[in-house]
């Protein structure tokens, strides 16, 4: 109830982000129901049905990542002086954030169930009644307990992930803090996961089936996400190398300081980009559920990166104000932002292309 009352007075931009989480949860719920419909319509093809359910984990992970990012940037979850005195300590704020995430995802799951039943033809009176009856196995009764169990997966997973992320949240670094001297510790682990994922994909390309391809791609994507902060930190170091001027120093310092905040979403963007490039080179024909899953993954990834970028911009507010007070022209800040984007493209684009080419190579054979 407290989470609903706080939502009434929330900024419209925050409500929009929660609405995006709800729509993403609806898309994931619909994909899970499509996998259930295929299993009900093809009881003899359990291997393909299981594989379809496994591929639903990819948009589910993207949705959970977006939900966690939205929960982290929600103003109602930030500890503030005086809240502990009225019973709103860190633990209670974490519970409120988890409840808000669960409410958004539950609304999305309910919407997914309504759309699914409508397209099956179980609900009539609206346009496109039963438009996908054959695809959704309308001639078979839908197992309601299994459907409700699958629809509970997005809210439960997202709320637990948000609660865990907020519970383990460290103090958010400000642009005024000194940048870290080393590469964040996740870079070696990310490289190791990348190598393991590519090895699994090479092994799967020798006739081990799509399950091996899925496992290899999942490890590769996880490796890029783990290596993202280190690659962002490296971009900041490159900007400050070879006699940098003030603008390059400002841009590089910002990237090094914000590497943990924006690095992981950037790594996920690289994973999605490499997967899209590899899929495009294979020229594989995919059906409507796969198209919906791809759109969901791309939309959630872009939304997560935009949320992280807004959080980083908010953390730079004090530094930006100080620079403007010292007489720095606004063009200097815009140039620094362009340099940050250019450095990230210079470092991440070759990495994405290389991973995509190596991942597609065994699949071609």
mmCIF file of C-alpha atoms in Angstrom:
data_model
loop_
_atom_site.group_PDB
_atom_site.id
_atom_site.type_symbol
_atom_site.label_atom_id
_atom_site.label_comp_id
_atom_site.label_asym_id
_atom_site.label_seq_id
_atom_site.Cartn_x
_atom_site.Cartn_y
_atom_site.Cartn_z
ATOM 1 C CA UNK A 1 0.000 0.000 0.000
ATOM 2 C CA UNK A 2 2.841 2.391 0.804
ATOM 3 C CA UNK A 3 4.422 1.656 -2.586
ATOM 4 C CA UNK A 4 1.143 2.564 -4.320
ATOM 5 C CA UNK A 5 0.853 5.816 -2.349
ATOM 6 C CA UNK A 6 4.399 6.786 -3.247
ATOM 7 C CA UNK A 7 3.647 6.059 -6.902
ATOM 8 C CA UNK A 8 0.837 8.629 -6.913
ATOM 9 C CA UNK A 9 3.269 11.469 -6.202
ATOM 10 C CA UNK A 10 6.097 10.207 -8.405
ATOM 11 C CA UNK A 11 7.620 12.261 -11.195
ATOM 12 C CA UNK A 12 6.124 11.446 -14.635
ATOM 13 C CA UNK A 13 9.531 10.326 -15.955
ATOM 14 C CA UNK A 14 9.814 7.774 -13.141
ATOM 15 C CA UNK A 15 6.299 6.535 -13.876
ATOM 16 C CA UNK A 16 7.233 6.222 -17.556
ATOM 17 C CA UNK A 17 10.201 4.024 -16.651
ATOM 18 C CA UNK A 18 7.960 1.826 -14.504
ATOM 19 C CA UNK A 19 5.512 1.617 -17.390
ATOM 20 C CA UNK A 20 8.326 0.444 -19.657
ATOM 21 C CA UNK A 21 9.107 -2.280 -17.126
ATOM 22 C CA UNK A 22 5.441 -3.314 -17.162
ATOM 23 C CA UNK A 23 5.380 -3.543 -20.968
ATOM 24 C CA UNK A 24 8.650 -5.478 -20.986
ATOM 25 C CA UNK A 25 7.193 -7.897 -18.440
ATOM 26 C CA UNK A 26 4.106 -8.255 -20.625
ATOM 27 C CA UNK A 27 6.268 -9.159 -23.607
ATOM 28 C CA UNK A 28 8.223 -11.741 -21.616
ATOM 29 C CA UNK A 29 5.013 -13.215 -20.202
ATOM 30 C CA UNK A 30 3.550 -13.495 -23.690
ATOM 31 C CA UNK A 31 6.664 -15.310 -24.934
ATOM 32 C CA UNK A 32 6.468 -17.740 -22.018
ATOM 33 C CA UNK A 33 2.833 -18.428 -22.824
ATOM 34 C CA UNK A 34 3.742 -18.961 -26.496
ATOM 35 C CA UNK A 35 6.296 -21.555 -25.415
ATOM 36 C CA UNK A 36 3.620 -23.201 -23.283
ATOM 37 C CA UNK A 37 1.197 -23.167 -26.222
ATOM 38 C CA UNK A 38 3.769 -24.839 -28.454
ATOM 39 C CA UNK A 39 4.350 -27.519 -25.824
ATOM 40 C CA UNK A 40 0.590 -28.103 -25.544
ATOM 41 C CA UNK A 41 0.168 -28.307 -29.315
ATOM 42 C CA UNK A 42 3.204 -30.556 -29.885
ATOM 43 C CA UNK A 43 3.288 -33.031 -26.991
ATOM 44 C CA UNK A 44 5.640 -35.325 -28.925
ATOM 45 C CA UNK A 45 8.270 -32.633 -29.533
ATOM 46 C CA UNK A 46 9.429 -31.962 -25.991
ATOM 47 C CA UNK A 47 12.991 -31.111 -27.053
ATOM 48 C CA UNK A 48 11.911 -28.167 -29.220
ATOM 49 C CA UNK A 49 9.438 -26.998 -26.572
ATOM 50 C CA UNK A 50 12.184 -27.023 -23.939
ATOM 51 C CA UNK A 51 14.510 -25.119 -26.258
ATOM 52 C CA UNK A 52 11.855 -22.469 -26.901
ATOM 53 C CA UNK A 53 11.435 -22.074 -23.156
ATOM 54 C CA UNK A 54 15.202 -21.722 -22.729
ATOM 55 C CA UNK A 55 15.391 -18.971 -25.332
ATOM 56 C CA UNK A 56 12.766 -17.067 -23.316
ATOM 57 C CA UNK A 57 15.462 -16.633 -20.655
ATOM 58 C CA UNK A 58 17.221 -14.084 -22.881
ATOM 59 C CA UNK A 59 14.392 -11.483 -22.925
ATOM 60 C CA UNK A 60 13.679 -12.362 -19.288
ATOM 61 C CA UNK A 61 17.251 -11.445 -18.350
ATOM 62 C CA UNK A 62 17.027 -8.211 -20.359
ATOM 63 C CA UNK A 63 13.739 -7.315 -18.622
ATOM 64 C CA UNK A 64 15.191 -8.037 -15.174
ATOM 65 C CA UNK A 65 18.234 -5.897 -15.991
ATOM 66 C CA UNK A 66 15.938 -3.024 -16.945
ATOM 67 C CA UNK A 67 13.830 -3.473 -13.806
ATOM 68 C CA UNK A 68 16.926 -3.376 -11.593
ATOM 69 C CA UNK A 69 18.196 -0.222 -13.328
ATOM 70 C CA UNK A 70 14.814 1.469 -12.885
ATOM 71 C CA UNK A 71 14.688 0.469 -9.218
ATOM 72 C CA UNK A 72 18.196 1.819 -8.610
ATOM 73 C CA UNK A 73 17.338 5.221 -10.103
ATOM 74 C CA UNK A 74 13.952 5.503 -8.392
ATOM 75 C CA UNK A 75 14.074 8.586 -6.095
ATOM 76 C CA UNK A 76 11.896 6.825 -3.512
ATOM 77 C CA UNK A 77 14.611 4.192 -2.931
ATOM 78 C CA UNK A 78 17.439 6.607 -2.149
ATOM 79 C CA UNK A 79 18.289 6.856 1.574
ATOM 80 C CA UNK A 80 17.781 10.357 2.877
ATOM 81 C CA UNK A 81 18.355 11.939 6.309
ATOM 82 C CA UNK A 82 15.388 11.610 8.639
ATOM 83 C CA UNK A 83 13.699 8.676 6.920
ATOM 84 C CA UNK A 84 15.095 6.130 9.372
ATOM 85 C CA UNK A 85 13.419 8.025 12.206
ATOM 86 C CA UNK A 86 9.982 7.277 10.720
ATOM 87 C CA UNK A 87 10.772 3.656 9.966
ATOM 88 C CA UNK A 88 12.024 4.054 6.397
ATOM 89 C CA UNK A 89 15.531 2.740 6.749
ATOM 90 C CA UNK A 90 17.529 0.995 4.016
ATOM 91 C CA UNK A 91 15.722 -2.293 4.594
ATOM 92 C CA UNK A 92 12.262 -0.758 4.319
ATOM 93 C CA UNK A 93 13.227 1.240 1.229
ATOM 94 C CA UNK A 94 14.512 -1.947 -0.371
ATOM 95 C CA UNK A 95 11.209 -3.653 0.371
ATOM 96 C CA UNK A 96 9.307 -0.724 -1.171
ATOM 97 C CA UNK A 97 11.422 -0.893 -4.317
ATOM 98 C CA UNK A 98 10.879 -4.647 -4.588
ATOM 99 C CA UNK A 99 7.139 -4.173 -4.094
ATOM 100 C CA UNK A 100 6.987 -1.458 -6.760
ATOM 101 C CA UNK A 101 8.866 -3.684 -9.182
ATOM 102 C CA UNK A 102 6.560 -6.603 -8.406
ATOM 103 C CA UNK A 103 3.466 -4.445 -8.994
ATOM 104 C CA UNK A 104 4.737 -3.221 -12.379
ATOM 105 C CA UNK A 105 5.685 -6.715 -13.531
ATOM 106 C CA UNK A 106 2.421 -8.237 -12.259
ATOM 107 C CA UNK A 107 0.456 -5.724 -14.294
ATOM 108 C CA UNK A 108 2.536 -6.700 -17.307
ATOM 109 C CA UNK A 109 1.891 -10.406 -16.724
ATOM 110 C CA UNK A 110 -1.839 -9.769 -16.454
ATOM 111 C CA UNK A 111 -1.756 -7.835 -19.731
ATOM 112 C CA UNK A 112 0.164 -10.684 -21.370
ATOM 113 C CA UNK A 113 -2.490 -13.195 -20.265
ATOM 114 C CA UNK A 114 -5.314 -11.032 -21.625
ATOM 115 C CA UNK A 115 -3.600 -10.571 -25.004
ATOM 116 C CA UNK A 116 -2.758 -14.260 -25.208
ATOM 117 C CA UNK A 117 -6.325 -15.355 -24.489
ATOM 118 C CA UNK A 118 -7.631 -12.770 -26.936
ATOM 119 C CA UNK A 119 -5.378 -13.946 -29.776
ATOM 120 C CA UNK A 120 -6.316 -17.548 -29.036
ATOM 121 C CA UNK A 121 -9.985 -16.659 -29.346
ATOM 122 C CA UNK A 122 -10.855 -17.438 -25.719
ATOM 123 C CA UNK A 123 -11.880 -13.793 -25.198
ATOM 124 C CA UNK A 124 -14.160 -12.298 -27.841
ATOM 125 C CA UNK A 125 -15.699 -8.937 -28.565
ATOM 126 C CA UNK A 126 -12.576 -7.114 -29.736
ATOM 127 C CA UNK A 127 -10.737 -6.840 -33.078
ATOM 128 C CA UNK A 128 -8.409 -9.665 -34.097
ATOM 129 C CA UNK A 129 -10.284 -12.295 -32.064
ATOM 130 C CA UNK A 130 -8.417 -15.554 -32.527
ATOM 131 C CA UNK A 131 -5.978 -14.034 -35.028
ATOM 132 C CA UNK A 132 -3.221 -16.388 -33.874
ATOM 133 C CA UNK A 133 -5.355 -19.388 -32.970
ATOM 134 C CA UNK A 134 -3.263 -21.837 -34.965
ATOM 135 C CA UNK A 135 0.049 -20.496 -33.687
ATOM 136 C CA UNK A 136 -1.115 -20.561 -30.055
ATOM 137 C CA UNK A 137 -2.711 -24.042 -30.202
ATOM 138 C CA UNK A 138 -6.253 -22.832 -29.644
ATOM 139 C CA UNK A 139 -7.567 -26.328 -30.338
ATOM 140 C CA UNK A 140 -5.935 -27.533 -27.111
ATOM 141 C CA UNK A 141 -7.029 -26.555 -23.602
ATOM 142 C CA UNK A 142 -4.578 -24.204 -21.933
ATOM 143 C CA UNK A 143 -3.111 -25.637 -18.700
ATOM 144 C CA UNK A 144 -4.022 -22.809 -16.343
ATOM 145 C CA UNK A 145 -1.725 -23.800 -13.415
ATOM 146 C CA UNK A 146 1.272 -23.954 -15.743
ATOM 147 C CA UNK A 147 0.329 -20.622 -17.326
ATOM 148 C CA UNK A 148 0.013 -18.890 -13.946
ATOM 149 C CA UNK A 149 3.307 -20.392 -12.819
ATOM 150 C CA UNK A 150 5.096 -19.059 -15.897
ATOM 151 C CA UNK A 151 3.465 -15.645 -15.540
ATOM 152 C CA UNK A 152 4.716 -15.456 -11.946
ATOM 153 C CA UNK A 153 8.325 -15.839 -13.085
ATOM 154 C CA UNK A 154 8.876 -12.223 -14.319
ATOM 155 C CA UNK A 155 7.476 -10.481 -11.177
ATOM 156 C CA UNK A 156 9.224 -12.803 -8.734
ATOM 157 C CA UNK A 157 12.560 -12.723 -10.566
ATOM 158 C CA UNK A 158 12.573 -8.965 -11.112
ATOM 159 C CA UNK A 159 11.523 -8.095 -7.549
ATOM 160 C CA UNK A 160 14.108 -10.430 -6.015
ATOM 161 C CA UNK A 161 16.841 -9.064 -8.301
ATOM 162 C CA UNK A 162 15.893 -5.470 -7.462
ATOM 163 C CA UNK A 163 15.868 -6.202 -3.729
ATOM 164 C CA UNK A 164 19.254 -7.908 -3.913
ATOM 165 C CA UNK A 165 20.802 -5.128 -6.023
ATOM 166 C CA UNK A 166 19.564 -2.406 -3.677
ATOM 167 C CA UNK A 167 20.538 -4.353 -0.580
ATOM 168 C CA UNK A 168 24.091 -4.740 -1.855
ATOM 169 C CA UNK A 169 24.233 -1.228 -3.291
ATOM 170 C CA UNK A 170 27.398 0.626 -2.452
ATOM 171 C CA UNK A 171 27.569 4.422 -2.158
ATOM 172 C CA UNK A 172 27.161 5.869 -5.636
ATOM 173 C CA UNK A 173 30.440 7.533 -6.701
ATOM 174 C CA UNK A 174 30.283 11.164 -7.635
ATOM 175 C CA UNK A 175 32.226 12.863 -10.379
ATOM 176 C CA UNK A 176 34.020 14.735 -7.577
ATOM 177 C CA UNK A 177 35.527 11.484 -6.296
ATOM 178 C CA UNK A 178 38.996 10.553 -7.542
ATOM 179 C CA UNK A 179 38.938 7.966 -10.316
ATOM 180 C CA UNK A 180 40.148 4.464 -9.612
ATOM 181 C CA UNK A 181 43.782 3.785 -10.494
ATOM 182 C CA UNK A 182 43.468 0.065 -11.642
ATOM 183 C CA UNK A 183 41.069 -1.697 -14.252
ATOM 184 C CA UNK A 184 38.015 -2.744 -12.440
ATOM 185 C CA UNK A 185 38.441 -6.300 -11.247
ATOM 186 C CA UNK A 186 35.792 -7.744 -13.557
ATOM 187 C CA UNK A 187 37.881 -7.439 -16.736
ATOM 188 C CA UNK A 188 39.888 -10.690 -16.314
ATOM 189 C CA UNK A 189 36.735 -12.583 -15.380
ATOM 190 C CA UNK A 190 34.945 -11.128 -18.385
ATOM 191 C CA UNK A 191 37.710 -12.221 -20.736
ATOM 192 C CA UNK A 192 37.644 -15.713 -19.208
ATOM 193 C CA UNK A 193 33.861 -15.971 -19.665
ATOM 194 C CA UNK A 194 34.197 -14.735 -23.252
ATOM 195 C CA UNK A 195 36.764 -17.405 -24.019
ATOM 196 C CA UNK A 196 34.614 -20.074 -22.383
ATOM 197 C CA UNK A 197 31.530 -18.975 -24.303
ATOM 198 C CA UNK A 198 33.320 -18.984 -27.645
ATOM 199 C CA UNK A 199 34.750 -22.428 -26.877
ATOM 200 C CA UNK A 200 31.284 -23.765 -26.098
ATOM 201 C CA UNK A 201 29.929 -22.291 -29.341
ATOM 202 C CA UNK A 202 32.742 -23.891 -31.335
ATOM 203 C CA UNK A 203 31.963 -27.234 -29.716
ATOM 204 C CA UNK A 204 28.231 -26.747 -30.348
ATOM 205 C CA UNK A 205 28.940 -25.979 -34.001
ATOM 206 C CA UNK A 206 30.142 -29.558 -34.432
ATOM 207 C CA UNK A 207 26.647 -30.976 -34.220
ATOM 208 C CA UNK A 208 25.735 -30.544 -30.544
ATOM 209 C CA UNK A 209 22.446 -28.754 -31.286
ATOM 210 C CA UNK A 210 20.910 -25.393 -30.426
ATOM 211 C CA UNK A 211 21.134 -25.955 -26.669
ATOM 212 C CA UNK A 212 24.930 -25.740 -26.906
ATOM 213 C CA UNK A 213 24.667 -22.599 -29.018
ATOM 214 C CA UNK A 214 22.401 -21.034 -26.407
ATOM 215 C CA UNK A 215 24.796 -21.920 -23.572
ATOM 216 C CA UNK A 216 27.791 -20.530 -25.491
ATOM 217 C CA UNK A 217 26.013 -17.300 -26.388
ATOM 218 C CA UNK A 218 24.856 -16.873 -22.780
ATOM 219 C CA UNK A 219 28.425 -17.209 -21.509
ATOM 220 C CA UNK A 220 29.655 -14.787 -24.163
ATOM 221 C CA UNK A 221 27.000 -12.214 -23.259
ATOM 222 C CA UNK A 222 27.800 -12.594 -19.558
ATOM 223 C CA UNK A 223 31.480 -12.125 -20.306
ATOM 224 C CA UNK A 224 30.853 -8.889 -22.199
ATOM 225 C CA UNK A 225 28.643 -7.597 -19.382
ATOM 226 C CA UNK A 226 31.313 -8.403 -16.784
ATOM 227 C CA UNK A 227 34.084 -6.876 -18.919
ATOM 228 C CA UNK A 228 32.065 -3.722 -19.669
ATOM 229 C CA UNK A 229 33.265 -1.669 -16.655
ATOM 230 C CA UNK A 230 36.891 -2.528 -17.419
ATOM 231 C CA UNK A 231 36.499 -1.557 -21.074
ATOM 232 C CA UNK A 232 34.846 1.724 -20.057
ATOM 233 C CA UNK A 233 37.691 2.409 -17.640
ATOM 234 C CA UNK A 234 40.169 1.677 -20.430
ATOM 235 C CA UNK A 235 38.364 4.178 -22.669
ATOM 236 C CA UNK A 236 38.824 6.843 -20.030
ATOM 237 C CA UNK A 237 42.526 6.050 -19.744
ATOM 238 C CA UNK A 238 42.971 6.284 -23.521
ATOM 239 C CA UNK A 239 41.381 9.731 -23.509
ATOM 240 C CA UNK A 240 43.959 10.959 -20.986
ATOM 241 C CA UNK A 241 47.019 9.481 -22.689
ATOM 242 C CA UNK A 242 49.692 11.391 -24.674
ATOM 243 C CA UNK A 243 49.690 14.916 -23.207
ATOM 244 C CA UNK A 244 45.950 15.505 -22.697
ATOM 245 C CA UNK A 245 44.370 18.907 -22.544
ATOM 246 C CA UNK A 246 41.714 20.049 -20.060
ATOM 247 C CA UNK A 247 38.780 18.759 -22.106
ATOM 248 C CA UNK A 248 40.298 15.301 -22.534
ATOM 249 C CA UNK A 249 41.127 15.202 -18.836
ATOM 250 C CA UNK A 250 37.529 16.035 -17.906
ATOM 251 C CA UNK A 251 36.102 13.463 -20.316
ATOM 252 C CA UNK A 252 38.532 10.725 -19.315
ATOM 253 C CA UNK A 253 38.070 11.325 -15.599
ATOM 254 C CA UNK A 254 34.288 11.108 -16.019
ATOM 255 C CA UNK A 255 34.535 7.788 -17.857
ATOM 256 C CA UNK A 256 36.870 6.302 -15.250
ATOM 257 C CA UNK A 257 34.655 7.429 -12.382
ATOM 258 C CA UNK A 258 31.441 6.211 -14.035
ATOM 259 C CA UNK A 259 32.884 2.946 -15.357
ATOM 260 C CA UNK A 260 31.043 0.789 -12.799
ATOM 261 C CA UNK A 261 27.734 2.563 -13.379
ATOM 262 C CA UNK A 262 27.550 2.613 -17.170
ATOM 263 C CA UNK A 263 30.035 -0.131 -17.996
ATOM 264 C CA UNK A 264 27.747 -3.086 -17.416
ATOM 265 C CA UNK A 265 24.865 -1.707 -19.548
ATOM 266 C CA UNK A 266 27.407 -0.918 -22.271
ATOM 267 C CA UNK A 267 28.681 -4.496 -22.076
ATOM 268 C CA UNK A 268 25.137 -5.784 -22.494
ATOM 269 C CA UNK A 269 24.709 -3.505 -25.528
ATOM 270 C CA UNK A 270 27.870 -5.037 -26.999
ATOM 271 C CA UNK A 271 26.478 -8.530 -26.340
ATOM 272 C CA UNK A 272 23.203 -7.712 -28.072
ATOM 273 C CA UNK A 273 25.030 -6.072 -30.970
ATOM 274 C CA UNK A 274 27.333 -9.051 -31.454
ATOM 275 C CA UNK A 275 24.377 -11.438 -31.322
ATOM 276 C CA UNK A 276 22.454 -9.377 -33.872
ATOM 277 C CA UNK A 277 25.472 -9.237 -36.194
ATOM 278 C CA UNK A 278 26.029 -12.981 -35.923
ATOM 279 C CA UNK A 279 22.340 -13.679 -36.599
ATOM 280 C CA UNK A 280 22.353 -11.346 -39.616
ATOM 281 C CA UNK A 281 25.333 -13.124 -41.175
ATOM 282 C CA UNK A 282 23.557 -16.473 -40.828
ATOM 283 C CA UNK A 283 20.443 -15.243 -42.709
ATOM 284 C CA UNK A 284 18.097 -17.367 -40.590
ATOM 285 C CA UNK A 285 14.329 -17.020 -41.039
ATOM 286 C CA UNK A 286 12.636 -16.468 -37.675
ATOM 287 C CA UNK A 287 8.993 -16.491 -36.666
ATOM 288 C CA UNK A 288 6.861 -13.870 -34.889
ATOM 289 C CA UNK A 289 7.759 -14.992 -31.317
ATOM 290 C CA UNK A 290 11.472 -14.729 -32.123
ATOM 291 C CA UNK A 291 10.934 -11.268 -33.624
ATOM 292 C CA UNK A 292 9.085 -10.182 -30.476
ATOM 293 C CA UNK A 293 11.900 -11.565 -28.330
ATOM 294 C CA UNK A 294 14.540 -9.713 -30.343
ATOM 295 C CA UNK A 295 12.598 -6.442 -30.118
ATOM 296 C CA UNK A 296 12.204 -6.929 -26.370
ATOM 297 C CA UNK A 297 15.903 -7.536 -25.852
ATOM 298 C CA UNK A 298 16.912 -4.493 -27.911
ATOM 299 C CA UNK A 299 14.323 -2.221 -26.261
ATOM 300 C CA UNK A 300 15.231 -3.327 -22.734
ATOM 301 C CA UNK A 301 18.941 -2.943 -23.458
ATOM 302 C CA UNK A 302 18.537 0.573 -24.820
ATOM 303 C CA UNK A 303 16.238 1.489 -21.922
ATOM 304 C CA UNK A 304 18.751 0.208 -19.375
ATOM 305 C CA UNK A 305 21.602 2.132 -20.992
ATOM 306 C CA UNK A 306 19.512 5.316 -21.135
ATOM 307 C CA UNK A 307 18.589 4.920 -17.457
ATOM 308 C CA UNK A 308 22.245 4.443 -16.497
ATOM 309 C CA UNK A 309 23.218 7.480 -18.579
ATOM 310 C CA UNK A 310 20.620 9.617 -16.796
ATOM 311 C CA UNK A 311 21.931 8.397 -13.448
ATOM 312 C CA UNK A 312 25.479 9.280 -14.487
ATOM 313 C CA UNK A 313 24.364 12.725 -15.631
ATOM 314 C CA UNK A 314 22.679 13.294 -12.281
ATOM 315 C CA UNK A 315 25.886 12.313 -10.472
ATOM 316 C CA UNK A 316 27.845 14.880 -12.518
ATOM 317 C CA UNK A 317 25.535 17.735 -11.539
ATOM 318 C CA UNK A 318 27.821 19.179 -8.874
ATOM 319 C CA UNK A 319 30.884 19.017 -11.123
ATOM 320 C CA UNK A 320 29.001 20.603 -14.026
ATOM 321 C CA UNK A 321 27.768 23.407 -11.779
ATOM 322 C CA UNK A 322 31.272 24.038 -10.450
ATOM 323 C CA UNK A 323 32.776 24.169 -13.946
ATOM 324 C CA UNK A 324 30.137 26.616 -15.135
ATOM 325 C CA UNK A 325 30.682 28.755 -12.020
ATOM 326 C CA UNK A 326 34.400 28.881 -12.805
ATOM 327 C CA UNK A 327 33.622 30.276 -16.254
ATOM 328 C CA UNK A 328 33.862 27.153 -18.402
ATOM 329 C CA UNK A 329 31.771 27.663 -21.570
ATOM 330 C CA UNK A 330 28.918 25.181 -22.176
ATOM 331 C CA UNK A 331 30.632 24.188 -25.427
ATOM 332 C CA UNK A 332 33.443 22.676 -23.352
ATOM 333 C CA UNK A 333 31.019 20.317 -21.618
ATOM 334 C CA UNK A 334 29.430 19.353 -24.930
ATOM 335 C CA UNK A 335 32.861 18.629 -26.408
ATOM 336 C CA UNK A 336 33.751 16.483 -23.400
ATOM 337 C CA UNK A 337 30.526 14.516 -23.852
ATOM 338 C CA UNK A 338 31.316 13.978 -27.534
ATOM 339 C CA UNK A 339 34.811 12.800 -26.631
ATOM 340 C CA UNK A 340 33.406 10.307 -24.139
ATOM 341 C CA UNK A 341 31.058 8.889 -26.765
ATOM 342 C CA UNK A 342 33.845 8.745 -29.352
ATOM 343 C CA UNK A 343 36.222 6.947 -26.995
ATOM 344 C CA UNK A 344 33.569 4.360 -26.121
ATOM 345 C CA UNK A 345 32.845 3.740 -29.804
ATOM 346 C CA UNK A 346 36.555 3.447 -30.553
ATOM 347 C CA UNK A 347 37.045 0.755 -27.899
ATOM 348 C CA UNK A 348 33.730 -1.124 -27.913
ATOM 349 C CA UNK A 349 33.022 -1.324 -31.649
ATOM 350 C CA UNK A 350 36.049 -3.508 -32.523
ATOM 351 C CA UNK A 351 35.356 -5.714 -29.493
ATOM 352 C CA UNK A 352 31.741 -6.206 -30.553
ATOM 353 C CA UNK A 353 32.696 -6.968 -34.141
ATOM 354 C CA UNK A 354 35.419 -9.415 -33.119
ATOM 355 C CA UNK A 355 33.149 -11.327 -30.735
ATOM 356 C CA UNK A 356 30.373 -11.448 -33.350
ATOM 357 C CA UNK A 357 32.739 -12.738 -36.039
ATOM 358 C CA UNK A 358 34.193 -15.403 -33.760
ATOM 359 C CA UNK A 359 30.730 -16.457 -32.578
ATOM 360 C CA UNK A 360 29.364 -16.756 -36.132
ATOM 361 C CA UNK A 361 32.354 -18.676 -37.466
ATOM 362 C CA UNK A 362 31.494 -22.111 -35.993
ATOM 363 C CA UNK A 363 27.814 -21.667 -36.841
ATOM 364 C CA UNK A 364 28.656 -21.187 -40.531
ATOM 365 C CA UNK A 365 30.477 -24.497 -40.543
#
